[in-house]
């Protein structure tokens, strides 16, 4: 029981670090990043290669975080910043990046799954309820908590965090008082990407690196955003821990329905709170470029039709 | 008027070319064209939700996969085949789309999209893990529309069946767009608030469109399973839904011909590239980015500029 709970907590902690970047870019920038799982996967693959470099795990974790963060910065500066209000364009571009990352990881690392042993310092076990439990997983829980507190402190207590929150509340006003909201957005995206890369690296002994890892991480991240509410750090943390615990307990006791339980929790929550536990309503309208030329004419036509129906007394 | 004449002539030529394809195409090319038509059905389904309804969905793979697995399970376990199996698959897709639509249409915009992804991915996980029934990652082998030796066991007749399905669904989409229902659906896309103020039941309209699209996606899925004679969980995958999405946008979202044009181009591109290791993934990724930058209104949009 305790061991299953610890499994859930450690998986949840990893999920929190993986998902928080996507939640922040969505909640703060209204930027959909479907390549977030791909960035996690790239972090895991990079770490598997960086492990043989001098410095071992330290190089692997920070190297992956920096490399994936820079890639995130390049994606935001190079492409996404031109489509700040066009969500469909963001969806398509990030999907394109997903496929390019699939190609890249297949070409460089091949299709075979990679796994590595946890770092030396946490490779031992401790005795919990009579059995050995890997210290690595306990370290994950600790790391997740540290990251949660750190991210929360940055957002609520620092000047940078205040600037981000100001940009979220009223971008025009933030610009008006001289905040460079463009750059603030870019840094949030890049830091989110770096966190995804770091999560991929520290999760390497747990999840490994394999083709398809990106889809699984994306699904968990989406569920966490839906349950926790986009852009809410506390909401994401609660949701990640909940998802981790549900995943661990259903895997142990109800392996066949584990997907359904997560799904059911999400649906029930959505019926009562459509924008998640701690999320605010986001007016995320999707602007579609249409080529059928019906545009606004359709509404006028409908309005005329309604008017015609009224005057003709209901006869079409 | 000339544009309409152009459309009529183009449609007639396309149908004539497609109908006579078994006469002048080799076996391999006909197979690829058959796959393109199946993907065209999935693209039409996506277009009803995305193009007409303005709802960005990445979950049509859910209904595509349900149709495919219904056909596959009926064929391998119950030996139910042919039109009865297709009808059951479409019914399953329709009911599922109704239930899913009731939930996902409660949210809008990006939340709607994320929910559609989540549902398709959960079905993927079920198909992947429930080995006893779905065969797990190895999938189901030996999914046939007819008994071996039947008429539809021959590739050209199965192609004809697919073509008929595609023509029927294209006509349905065309009728849908020009019906009062289709007009009000496009109205909800343009301005849901105004439509609600005019007394339209916005969510009801969207739900009916979602159900129609689910039925067509399930039909496409069943045909896909028969076409391949086997299926695995990837039919539910986000890659499948994303491929349908880019087919619609490459061809021209909200148009009648666009989804089919996009499906034919990308399917032939894929079949010519999959032999070159994983280059297809790179090219496909670049297509996504290029469509956004170069042709945001799709191929059909390039020829109808100035109308919007």
Coordinates of C-alpha atoms in Angstrom, one line a residue:
Chain A
X1 CA 0.0 0.0 0.0
X2 CA 2.7 2.5 1.0
X3 CA 4.9 1.3 -1.8
X4 CA 2.1 1.8 -4.3
X5 CA 1.5 5.3 -2.9
X6 CA 5.2 6.1 -3.2
X7 CA 5.1 4.8 -6.8
X8 CA 2.2 7.1 -7.5
X9 CA 3.9 10.1 -5.8
X10 CA 7.1 9.7 -7.7
X11 CA 5.4 9.2 -11.1
X12 CA 3.2 12.3 -10.3
X13 CA 6.3 14.3 -9.4
X14 CA 7.9 13.5 -12.7
X15 CA 4.6 14.3 -14.5
X16 CA 4.5 17.6 -12.8
X17 CA 7.9 18.7 -14.1
X18 CA 7.0 17.3 -17.6
X19 CA 3.6 19.0 -17.8
X20 CA 4.1 22.4 -16.0
X21 CA 5.8 23.9 -19.1
X22 CA 2.9 23.1 -21.3
X23 CA 0.4 24.3 -18.8
X24 CA 2.2 27.6 -18.4
X25 CA 2.6 28.2 -22.1
X26 CA -1.1 27.5 -22.6
X27 CA -2.4 29.4 -19.6
X28 CA 0.0 32.3 -19.7
X29 CA 0.7 32.7 -23.5
X30 CA -2.5 31.0 -24.9
X31 CA 0.0 29.0 -26.9
X32 CA -0.8 25.4 -27.7
X33 CA 2.3 23.2 -27.9
X34 CA 1.5 19.8 -29.0
X35 CA 5.3 19.1 -29.4
X36 CA 5.7 19.2 -25.6
X37 CA 5.7 15.4 -25.4
X38 CA 8.2 15.4 -28.3
X39 CA 10.5 17.8 -26.3
X40 CA 10.3 15.5 -23.3
X41 CA 11.2 12.5 -25.6
X42 CA 14.1 14.5 -27.1
X43 CA 15.4 15.3 -23.6
X44 CA 15.3 11.6 -22.7
X45 CA 17.2 10.6 -25.8
X46 CA 19.8 13.4 -25.4
X47 CA 20.4 12.4 -21.8
X48 CA 21.0 8.8 -22.8
X49 CA 23.8 10.0 -25.1
X50 CA 25.1 12.7 -22.7
X51 CA 25.5 10.1 -19.9
X52 CA 28.8 9.0 -21.4
X53 CA 30.2 12.5 -21.3
X54 CA 32.3 13.8 -18.4
X55 CA 30.1 14.7 -15.5
X56 CA 27.7 11.9 -16.1
X57 CA 24.2 12.6 -14.8
X58 CA 24.8 16.3 -14.0
X59 CA 25.8 16.9 -17.6
X60 CA 22.9 14.8 -18.9
X61 CA 20.3 16.6 -16.9
X62 CA 21.5 20.1 -17.4
X63 CA 22.7 19.5 -20.9
X64 CA 19.2 18.1 -21.9
X65 CA 17.5 21.0 -20.2
X66 CA 19.6 23.6 -21.9
X67 CA 19.5 22.0 -25.3
X68 CA 15.8 21.5 -25.3
X69 CA 15.2 24.9 -23.8
X70 CA 17.2 26.5 -26.7
X71 CA 15.3 24.5 -29.2
X72 CA 12.1 25.8 -27.5
X73 CA 13.4 29.3 -27.8
X74 CA 14.2 28.8 -31.5
X75 CA 10.7 27.4 -32.1
X76 CA 9.0 30.3 -30.4
X77 CA 11.2 33.0 -31.9
X78 CA 11.4 31.5 -35.4
X79 CA 7.8 30.3 -35.9
X80 CA 5.3 30.6 -33.2
X81 CA 5.6 34.3 -32.4
X82 CA 4.1 35.1 -35.8
X83 CA 1.0 33.2 -34.9
X84 CA 0.2 34.5 -31.4
X85 CA -3.5 34.7 -31.9
X86 CA -3.9 31.9 -34.5
X87 CA -4.3 28.7 -32.5
X88 CA -4.9 26.5 -35.5
X89 CA -1.5 27.7 -36.9
X90 CA 0.1 26.8 -33.6
X91 CA -1.5 23.4 -33.6
X92 CA -0.3 22.7 -37.1
X93 CA 3.3 24.0 -36.6
X94 CA 3.7 22.1 -33.3
X95 CA 2.3 19.0 -34.9
X96 CA 4.8 19.4 -37.7
X97 CA 7.6 19.7 -35.1
X98 CA 6.3 16.4 -33.6
X99 CA 6.8 14.6 -36.9
X100 CA 10.2 16.2 -37.4
X101 CA 11.2 15.1 -33.9
X102 CA 10.0 11.6 -34.6
X103 CA 12.2 11.6 -37.7
X104 CA 15.2 13.0 -35.8
X105 CA 15.1 10.6 -32.9
X106 CA 14.6 7.6 -35.3
X107 CA 17.5 8.8 -37.5
X108 CA 19.9 9.4 -34.6
X109 CA 19.0 6.8 -32.0
X110 CA 17.1 4.2 -34.0
X111 CA 13.8 2.6 -32.9
X112 CA 15.1 0.4 -30.1
X113 CA 14.0 1.4 -26.5
X114 CA 16.8 2.8 -24.3
X115 CA 16.9 2.6 -20.6
X116 CA 19.7 3.5 -18.1
X117 CA 20.5 2.8 -14.5
X118 CA 19.7 5.6 -12.0
X119 CA 22.6 7.8 -10.8
X120 CA 25.0 6.4 -8.3
X121 CA 23.9 8.4 -5.3
X122 CA 20.3 7.3 -5.6
X123 CA 20.9 3.8 -6.9
X124 CA 20.6 2.0 -3.6
X125 CA 17.5 0.9 -1.9
X126 CA 15.9 1.6 1.5
X127 CA 13.8 -0.8 3.5
X128 CA 10.1 0.1 3.5
X129 CA 7.6 -2.3 5.0
X130 CA 10.1 -5.1 4.9
X131 CA 11.2 -4.7 1.3
X132 CA 13.7 -2.7 -0.6
X133 CA 12.5 0.4 -2.2
X134 CA 14.6 2.3 -4.8
X135 CA 16.0 5.6 -3.4
X136 CA 15.8 6.9 -7.0
X137 CA 12.0 7.1 -6.8
X138 CA 12.1 8.9 -3.4
X139 CA 14.5 11.3 -4.9
X140 CA 12.0 12.0 -7.7
X141 CA 9.4 12.9 -5.1
X142 CA 11.9 15.3 -3.5
X143 CA 12.9 16.8 -6.8
X144 CA 9.3 17.3 -7.8
X145 CA 8.5 19.1 -4.5
X146 CA 11.6 21.3 -4.9
X147 CA 10.7 22.2 -8.5
X148 CA 7.1 23.0 -7.4
X149 CA 8.2 25.3 -4.6
X150 CA 10.8 26.9 -6.8
X151 CA 8.4 27.6 -9.8
X152 CA 5.8 28.8 -7.4
X153 CA 8.2 31.2 -5.7
X154 CA 9.5 32.5 -9.0
X155 CA 6.0 33.3 -10.1
X156 CA 4.6 34.7 -6.9
X157 CA 7.6 36.4 -5.3
X158 CA 10.0 37.6 -7.9
X159 CA 10.0 40.7 -10.2
X160 CA 10.0 38.4 -13.2
X161 CA 7.0 36.5 -11.9
X162 CA 5.2 39.8 -11.4
X163 CA 6.0 40.8 -14.9
X164 CA 4.6 37.5 -16.3
X165 CA 1.4 37.9 -14.2
X166 CA 1.0 41.4 -15.4
X167 CA 1.3 40.3 -19.0
X168 CA -1.3 37.6 -18.4
X169 CA -3.8 40.0 -16.8
X170 CA -3.6 42.8 -19.3
X171 CA -1.1 42.5 -22.1
X172 CA -1.8 45.9 -23.5
X173 CA -1.5 47.7 -20.2
X174 CA 1.7 45.7 -19.5
X175 CA 3.1 46.9 -22.8
X176 CA 1.9 50.4 -22.0
X177 CA 4.0 50.6 -18.9
X178 CA 7.0 49.4 -20.8
X179 CA 7.1 45.6 -20.2
X180 CA 8.4 43.7 -23.2
X181 CA 5.6 41.2 -23.2
X182 CA 7.0 39.5 -26.4
X183 CA 10.2 38.6 -24.6
X184 CA 8.5 37.6 -21.4
X185 CA 6.3 35.2 -23.4
X186 CA 9.4 33.8 -25.2
X187 CA 11.2 33.1 -21.9
X188 CA 8.1 31.3 -20.4
X189 CA 8.0 29.1 -23.5
X190 CA 11.7 28.4 -23.4
X191 CA 11.7 27.6 -19.7
X192 CA 8.8 25.3 -20.2
X193 CA 10.6 23.5 -22.9
X194 CA 13.8 23.3 -20.7
X195 CA 11.7 21.7 -17.9
X196 CA 10.3 19.2 -20.4
X197 CA 13.8 18.3 -21.5
X198 CA 15.0 18.0 -17.9
X199 CA 12.0 15.8 -17.0
X200 CA 12.9 13.5 -19.9
X201 CA 16.4 13.3 -18.6
X202 CA 15.6 12.6 -14.9
X203 CA 12.8 10.2 -16.0
X204 CA 15.2 8.2 -18.2
X205 CA 15.8 5.4 -15.6
X206 CA 12.0 5.3 -15.0
X207 CA 10.3 5.6 -18.4
X208 CA 13.3 5.2 -20.7
X209 CA 13.4 6.6 -24.2
X210 CA 11.4 5.0 -27.0
X211 CA 9.4 6.0 -30.1
X212 CA 5.8 6.8 -28.8
X213 CA 7.0 8.2 -25.5
X214 CA 6.0 11.6 -26.7
X215 CA 2.4 10.6 -27.2
X216 CA 2.1 9.2 -23.7
X217 CA 3.7 12.2 -22.1
X218 CA 1.5 14.5 -24.2
X219 CA -1.6 12.6 -23.1
X220 CA -0.7 12.8 -19.4
X221 CA 0.2 16.5 -19.8
X222 CA -3.2 17.1 -21.4
X223 CA -5.1 15.3 -18.6
X224 CA -3.1 17.3 -16.0
X225 CA -4.0 20.6 -17.7
X226 CA -7.6 19.6 -18.1
X227 CA -7.9 18.5 -14.5
X228 CA -5.7 21.2 -12.9
X229 CA -6.6 24.1 -15.0
X230 CA -4.3 25.7 -17.5
X231 CA -1.6 28.1 -16.2
X232 CA -2.2 27.2 -12.5
X233 CA 1.0 26.0 -10.8
X234 CA -0.8 24.6 -7.8
X235 CA -3.5 23.1 -9.9
X236 CA -1.0 21.4 -12.1
X237 CA 0.8 20.0 -9.0
X238 CA -2.4 18.7 -7.5
X239 CA -3.5 17.2 -10.8
X240 CA -0.1 15.6 -11.5
X241 CA 0.0 14.0 -8.0
X242 CA -3.6 12.8 -8.4
X243 CA -2.9 11.3 -11.9
X244 CA 0.2 9.6 -10.6
X245 CA -1.7 8.1 -7.6
X246 CA -4.6 7.0 -9.7
X247 CA -2.2 5.5 -12.2
X248 CA -0.3 3.6 -9.6
X249 CA -3.3 2.3 -7.7
X250 CA -5.3 1.2 -10.7
X251 CA -2.2 -0.4 -12.2
X252 CA -1.8 -2.4 -9.0
X253 CA -5.5 -3.4 -8.3
X254 CA -7.4 -2.8 -11.6
X255 CA -4.9 -3.1 -14.4
X256 CA -7.6 -3.4 -17.1
X257 CA -9.6 -0.3 -16.3
X258 CA -6.7 2.0 -15.4
X259 CA -7.3 4.1 -18.5
X260 CA -11.0 4.3 -17.9
X261 CA -10.6 5.5 -14.3
X262 CA -8.4 8.4 -15.3
X263 CA -10.8 9.1 -18.1
X264 CA -13.8 9.0 -15.7
X265 CA -12.2 11.3 -13.2
X266 CA -11.5 13.8 -16.0
X267 CA -15.0 13.6 -17.4
X268 CA -16.7 14.0 -14.0
X269 CA -14.5 16.9 -13.2
X270 CA -15.2 18.5 -16.5
X271 CA -18.9 18.3 -16.1
X272 CA -18.7 20.3 -12.9
X273 CA -15.6 22.5 -13.7
X274 CA -15.2 22.9 -17.4
X275 CA -11.9 24.8 -17.0
X276 CA -10.3 22.5 -14.4
X277 CA -9.8 22.6 -10.7
X278 CA -8.0 26.0 -10.4
X279 CA -8.2 27.2 -14.0
X280 CA -9.8 30.4 -15.1
X281 CA -12.0 30.5 -18.1
X282 CA -9.8 31.1 -21.1
X283 CA -11.4 32.7 -24.1
X284 CA -9.5 30.5 -26.5
X285 CA -11.4 31.1 -29.7
X286 CA -9.9 29.4 -32.8
X287 CA -9.6 31.5 -35.9
X288 CA -9.9 29.5 -39.0
X289 CA -8.8 30.5 -42.4
X290 CA -11.7 29.5 -44.6
X291 CA -11.8 29.1 -48.3
X292 CA -15.5 28.5 -48.8
X293 CA -16.2 32.3 -49.0
X294 CA -19.4 31.9 -46.9
X295 CA -17.8 33.9 -44.1
X296 CA -20.0 36.4 -42.5
X297 CA -22.6 36.1 -45.2
X298 CA -23.8 32.9 -43.7
X299 CA -25.0 34.6 -40.6
X300 CA -26.7 37.4 -42.5
X301 CA -28.4 34.8 -44.6
X302 CA -29.5 32.9 -41.6
X303 CA -30.7 36.2 -40.0
X304 CA -32.6 37.0 -43.1
X305 CA -34.2 33.6 -43.1
X306 CA -35.3 33.9 -39.6
X307 CA -36.8 37.3 -40.3
X308 CA -38.5 35.8 -43.4
X309 CA -39.9 33.0 -41.3
X310 CA -41.3 35.5 -38.8
X311 CA -43.0 37.6 -41.4
X312 CA -44.4 34.6 -43.2
X313 CA -45.8 33.3 -40.0
X314 CA -43.6 30.2 -39.9
X315 CA -44.1 29.1 -43.5
X316 CA -40.7 28.4 -45.0
Chain B
X1 CA -21.1 31.2 -63.7
X2 CA -17.8 30.1 -65.3
X3 CA -16.5 29.1 -61.9
X4 CA -19.6 26.9 -61.5
X5 CA -19.1 25.4 -64.9
X6 CA -15.4 24.8 -64.1
X7 CA -16.5 23.0 -60.9
X8 CA -19.0 20.8 -62.8
X9 CA -16.5 19.9 -65.5
X10 CA -13.8 19.2 -62.9
X11 CA -16.1 17.0 -60.8
X12 CA -17.2 15.1 -63.9
X13 CA -13.6 14.6 -65.0
X14 CA -12.5 13.5 -61.5
X15 CA -15.3 11.0 -61.1
X16 CA -14.7 9.6 -64.6
X17 CA -11.0 9.3 -64.0
X18 CA -11.6 7.6 -60.6
X19 CA -14.2 5.2 -61.9
X20 CA -12.1 4.1 -64.9
X21 CA -8.9 3.9 -62.7
X22 CA -8.9 0.1 -62.5
X23 CA -8.6 0.0 -66.3
X24 CA -5.4 2.1 -66.6
X25 CA -3.7 1.9 -63.2
X26 CA -1.4 -0.9 -62.1
X27 CA -2.2 -3.0 -59.1
X28 CA 0.1 -1.1 -56.8
X29 CA -1.1 2.3 -57.8
X30 CA -4.7 1.2 -57.6
X31 CA -4.1 0.1 -54.0
X32 CA -2.6 3.4 -53.1
X33 CA -5.5 5.2 -54.7
X34 CA -7.9 3.0 -52.8
X35 CA -6.1 4.0 -49.6
X36 CA -6.3 7.6 -50.6
X37 CA -10.1 7.4 -51.0
X38 CA -10.4 5.8 -47.6
X39 CA -8.3 8.6 -46.1
X40 CA -10.5 11.0 -48.1
X41 CA -13.5 9.7 -46.2
X42 CA -11.7 10.4 -42.9
X43 CA -10.8 13.9 -44.2
X44 CA -14.4 14.6 -45.2
X45 CA -15.4 13.6 -41.6
X46 CA -12.8 15.9 -40.2
X47 CA -13.9 18.7 -42.6
X48 CA -17.5 18.6 -41.3
X49 CA -16.3 19.3 -37.8
X50 CA -13.4 21.6 -38.6
X51 CA -14.3 23.2 -41.9
X52 CA -18.1 23.6 -41.4
X53 CA -18.3 23.7 -37.7
X54 CA -15.0 25.5 -36.9
X55 CA -14.2 23.1 -34.2
X56 CA -10.5 22.0 -34.2
X57 CA -10.6 18.3 -33.6
X58 CA -7.7 16.0 -33.3
X59 CA -9.9 13.1 -32.2
X60 CA -11.5 11.8 -35.4
X61 CA -9.1 8.9 -35.0
X62 CA -11.3 7.8 -32.1
X63 CA -14.3 7.0 -34.4
X64 CA -12.1 5.9 -37.2
X65 CA -10.5 3.4 -34.8
X66 CA -13.9 2.3 -33.4
X67 CA -15.1 1.6 -36.9
X68 CA -11.9 -0.3 -37.7
X69 CA -12.0 -2.4 -34.5
X70 CA -15.7 -3.1 -34.8
X71 CA -15.1 -4.4 -38.3
X72 CA -12.0 -6.3 -37.2
X73 CA -13.6 -7.9 -34.1
X74 CA -16.7 -8.9 -36.0
X75 CA -14.6 -10.4 -38.8
X76 CA -12.1 -12.3 -36.5
X77 CA -14.4 -13.4 -33.7
X78 CA -18.0 -13.5 -35.0
X79 CA -17.3 -14.1 -38.7
X80 CA -19.7 -11.2 -39.4
X81 CA -18.6 -9.6 -42.7
X82 CA -19.8 -7.6 -45.6
X83 CA -22.4 -4.8 -45.5
X84 CA -23.8 -5.9 -42.2
X85 CA -20.5 -5.5 -40.5
X86 CA -20.0 -2.1 -42.0
X87 CA -23.5 -1.0 -40.9
X88 CA -22.7 -2.2 -37.3
X89 CA -19.4 -0.3 -37.4
X90 CA -21.1 2.9 -38.6
X91 CA -23.7 2.5 -35.9
X92 CA -21.0 2.1 -33.2
X93 CA -19.2 5.2 -34.5
X94 CA -22.5 7.2 -34.5
X95 CA -23.4 6.2 -31.0
X96 CA -19.9 6.8 -29.7
X97 CA -19.8 10.2 -31.4
X98 CA -23.1 11.1 -29.7
X99 CA -21.8 10.2 -26.3
X100 CA -18.4 11.8 -26.7
X101 CA -20.0 14.9 -28.3
X102 CA -22.2 15.4 -25.3
X103 CA -19.1 15.7 -23.1
X104 CA -16.5 17.4 -25.3
X105 CA -18.8 20.0 -26.7
X106 CA -19.3 21.4 -23.3
X107 CA -15.9 23.1 -23.7
X108 CA -14.8 25.2 -26.6
X109 CA -11.7 26.1 -28.6
X110 CA -8.5 24.6 -27.3
X111 CA -10.1 22.7 -24.5
X112 CA -12.3 21.0 -27.0
X113 CA -9.3 20.1 -29.0
X114 CA -7.4 18.8 -26.0
X115 CA -10.4 16.7 -25.0
X116 CA -10.7 15.1 -28.4
X117 CA -7.0 14.2 -28.3
X118 CA -7.4 12.8 -24.8
X119 CA -10.3 10.6 -25.8
X120 CA -8.6 9.2 -28.9
X121 CA -5.4 8.5 -26.9
X122 CA -7.4 6.7 -24.1
X123 CA -9.0 4.5 -26.7
X124 CA -5.5 3.9 -28.1
X125 CA -4.3 2.9 -24.6
X126 CA -7.3 0.5 -24.3
X127 CA -6.6 -1.2 -27.7
X128 CA -2.9 -1.4 -26.8
X129 CA -3.4 -3.0 -23.4
X130 CA -6.5 -5.2 -23.8
X131 CA -4.5 -7.9 -25.5
X132 CA -7.1 -10.7 -24.9
X133 CA -9.6 -8.9 -27.2
X134 CA -7.8 -6.4 -29.3
X135 CA -4.6 -8.3 -29.8
X136 CA -2.6 -5.5 -28.2
X137 CA 0.2 -3.9 -30.2
X138 CA 0.2 -6.8 -32.6
X139 CA -3.4 -6.0 -33.5
X140 CA -5.9 -8.2 -35.4
X141 CA -4.9 -10.2 -38.4
X142 CA -7.2 -11.5 -41.2
X143 CA -9.9 -8.8 -41.4
X144 CA -11.9 -9.4 -44.6
X145 CA -14.9 -7.7 -46.0
X146 CA -16.0 -10.8 -47.9
X147 CA -15.3 -14.5 -47.8
X148 CA -12.1 -15.4 -49.7
X149 CA -13.0 -15.7 -53.4
X150 CA -16.0 -13.3 -53.1
X151 CA -16.5 -10.5 -55.5
X152 CA -15.2 -7.9 -53.0
X153 CA -12.1 -10.0 -52.3
X154 CA -10.9 -8.7 -55.7
X155 CA -9.0 -5.4 -55.4
X156 CA -10.9 -3.6 -58.2
X157 CA -14.3 -4.4 -56.7
X158 CA -13.2 -3.3 -53.3
X159 CA -11.9 -0.1 -54.9
X160 CA -15.3 0.4 -56.5
X161 CA -17.0 -0.1 -53.2
X162 CA -14.7 2.5 -51.6
X163 CA -15.3 4.9 -54.5
X164 CA -19.1 4.6 -54.1
X165 CA -18.8 5.3 -50.4
X166 CA -16.7 8.4 -51.1
X167 CA -19.1 9.7 -53.7
X168 CA -22.1 9.2 -51.4
X169 CA -20.3 10.9 -48.5
X170 CA -19.2 13.8 -50.7
X171 CA -22.7 14.3 -51.8
X172 CA -23.9 14.1 -48.2
X173 CA -21.2 16.8 -47.3
X174 CA -22.3 18.9 -50.2
X175 CA -26.0 18.7 -49.3
X176 CA -25.2 19.3 -45.7
X177 CA -23.3 22.5 -46.5
X178 CA -26.1 23.9 -48.6
X179 CA -29.0 22.8 -46.3
X180 CA -30.5 25.1 -43.7
X181 CA -28.7 23.0 -41.1
X182 CA -25.4 23.4 -42.9
X183 CA -25.9 27.2 -43.1
X184 CA -26.7 27.4 -39.4
X185 CA -23.6 25.2 -38.6
X186 CA -21.4 27.6 -40.6
X187 CA -23.2 30.4 -38.7
X188 CA -22.0 28.8 -35.4
X189 CA -18.5 28.7 -36.8
X190 CA -18.5 32.4 -37.7
X191 CA -20.3 33.7 -34.6
X192 CA -21.7 31.3 -32.1
X193 CA -22.9 34.2 -29.8
X194 CA -24.9 35.8 -32.6
X195 CA -26.4 32.4 -33.6
X196 CA -27.5 31.8 -30.0
X197 CA -29.0 35.2 -29.8
X198 CA -31.0 34.4 -33.0
X199 CA -32.5 31.5 -31.1
X200 CA -30.4 28.7 -32.5
X201 CA -29.4 25.8 -30.3
X202 CA -25.6 26.1 -30.9
X203 CA -24.6 23.1 -29.0
X204 CA -27.3 20.9 -30.6
X205 CA -26.2 22.0 -34.1
X206 CA -22.6 21.2 -33.3
X207 CA -23.6 17.9 -31.7
X208 CA -25.5 16.8 -34.8
X209 CA -22.5 17.7 -37.0
X210 CA -20.2 15.8 -34.7
X211 CA -22.4 12.7 -34.9
X212 CA -22.5 12.9 -38.7
X213 CA -18.7 13.2 -38.8
X214 CA -18.4 10.3 -36.3
X215 CA -20.5 8.0 -38.6
X216 CA -18.4 8.9 -41.7
X217 CA -15.1 8.4 -39.7
X218 CA -16.3 4.9 -38.6
X219 CA -17.2 4.0 -42.2
X220 CA -13.7 5.1 -43.2
X221 CA -12.2 3.0 -40.3
X222 CA -14.1 -0.1 -41.3
X223 CA -12.9 0.2 -44.9
X224 CA -9.4 0.9 -43.7
X225 CA -9.4 -2.3 -41.7
X226 CA -10.7 -4.3 -44.7
X227 CA -8.2 -2.6 -47.0
X228 CA -5.2 -3.6 -44.9
X229 CA -6.7 -6.9 -43.9
X230 CA -5.2 -6.2 -40.4
X231 CA -5.3 -3.4 -37.9
X232 CA -3.3 -2.2 -34.9
X233 CA -3.9 0.5 -32.2
X234 CA -2.3 3.1 -34.4
X235 CA -5.7 3.7 -36.0
X236 CA -6.6 5.6 -32.8
X237 CA -3.4 7.5 -32.7
X238 CA -2.9 11.2 -32.8
X239 CA -0.9 10.7 -36.0
X240 CA -4.0 9.4 -37.8
X241 CA -6.2 12.4 -36.6
X242 CA -3.3 14.8 -37.3
X243 CA -2.9 13.4 -40.8
X244 CA -6.7 13.8 -41.5
X245 CA -6.4 17.4 -40.2
X246 CA -3.5 18.3 -42.5
X247 CA -5.3 16.7 -45.4
X248 CA -8.3 19.0 -44.9
X249 CA -6.1 22.1 -44.4
X250 CA -3.8 21.3 -47.3
X251 CA -6.8 20.8 -49.7
X252 CA -8.9 23.6 -48.3
X253 CA -10.9 23.6 -45.1
X254 CA -14.6 24.2 -45.5
X255 CA -14.7 23.2 -49.1
X256 CA -16.1 20.1 -50.7
X257 CA -13.2 19.0 -52.9
X258 CA -10.4 20.1 -50.6
X259 CA -10.3 17.2 -48.2
X260 CA -10.2 14.7 -51.1
X261 CA -7.5 16.6 -52.9
X262 CA -5.4 16.7 -49.7
X263 CA -6.0 13.0 -49.0
X264 CA -4.9 12.0 -52.5
X265 CA -1.8 14.2 -52.5
X266 CA -0.6 13.1 -49.1
X267 CA -1.3 9.4 -49.6
X268 CA 0.6 9.3 -52.8
X269 CA 3.4 11.4 -51.3
X270 CA 3.5 8.9 -48.4
X271 CA 3.6 5.8 -50.6
X272 CA 6.4 7.2 -52.6
X273 CA 8.4 8.2 -49.6
X274 CA 7.9 5.4 -47.0
X275 CA 10.5 3.3 -48.9
X276 CA 13.1 6.0 -48.1
X277 CA 13.5 5.0 -44.4
X278 CA 11.9 7.6 -42.2
X279 CA 12.1 10.6 -44.5
X280 CA 8.3 10.7 -44.8
X281 CA 8.1 11.9 -41.2
X282 CA 10.5 14.8 -42.0
X283 CA 8.6 15.7 -45.2
X284 CA 5.3 15.5 -43.4
X285 CA 6.5 17.8 -40.6
X286 CA 7.7 20.3 -43.2
X287 CA 4.3 20.1 -45.0
X288 CA 2.5 21.1 -41.8
X289 CA 4.7 24.1 -41.3
X290 CA 4.6 25.1 -45.0
X291 CA 0.8 24.9 -45.2
X292 CA 0.5 27.5 -42.3
X293 CA 3.0 29.8 -43.9
X294 CA 2.4 29.4 -47.7
X295 CA -1.2 28.3 -48.1
X296 CA -3.2 29.0 -45.0
X297 CA -6.4 28.6 -47.0
X298 CA -5.4 25.4 -48.7
X299 CA -5.0 24.4 -52.4
X300 CA -8.6 25.2 -53.2
X301 CA -8.2 28.5 -51.5
X302 CA -5.4 29.4 -53.9
X303 CA -7.8 29.2 -56.7
X304 CA -10.8 31.0 -55.1
X305 CA -9.0 34.0 -53.6
X306 CA -11.0 37.1 -53.3
X307 CA -14.2 35.3 -52.4
X308 CA -13.9 35.5 -48.6

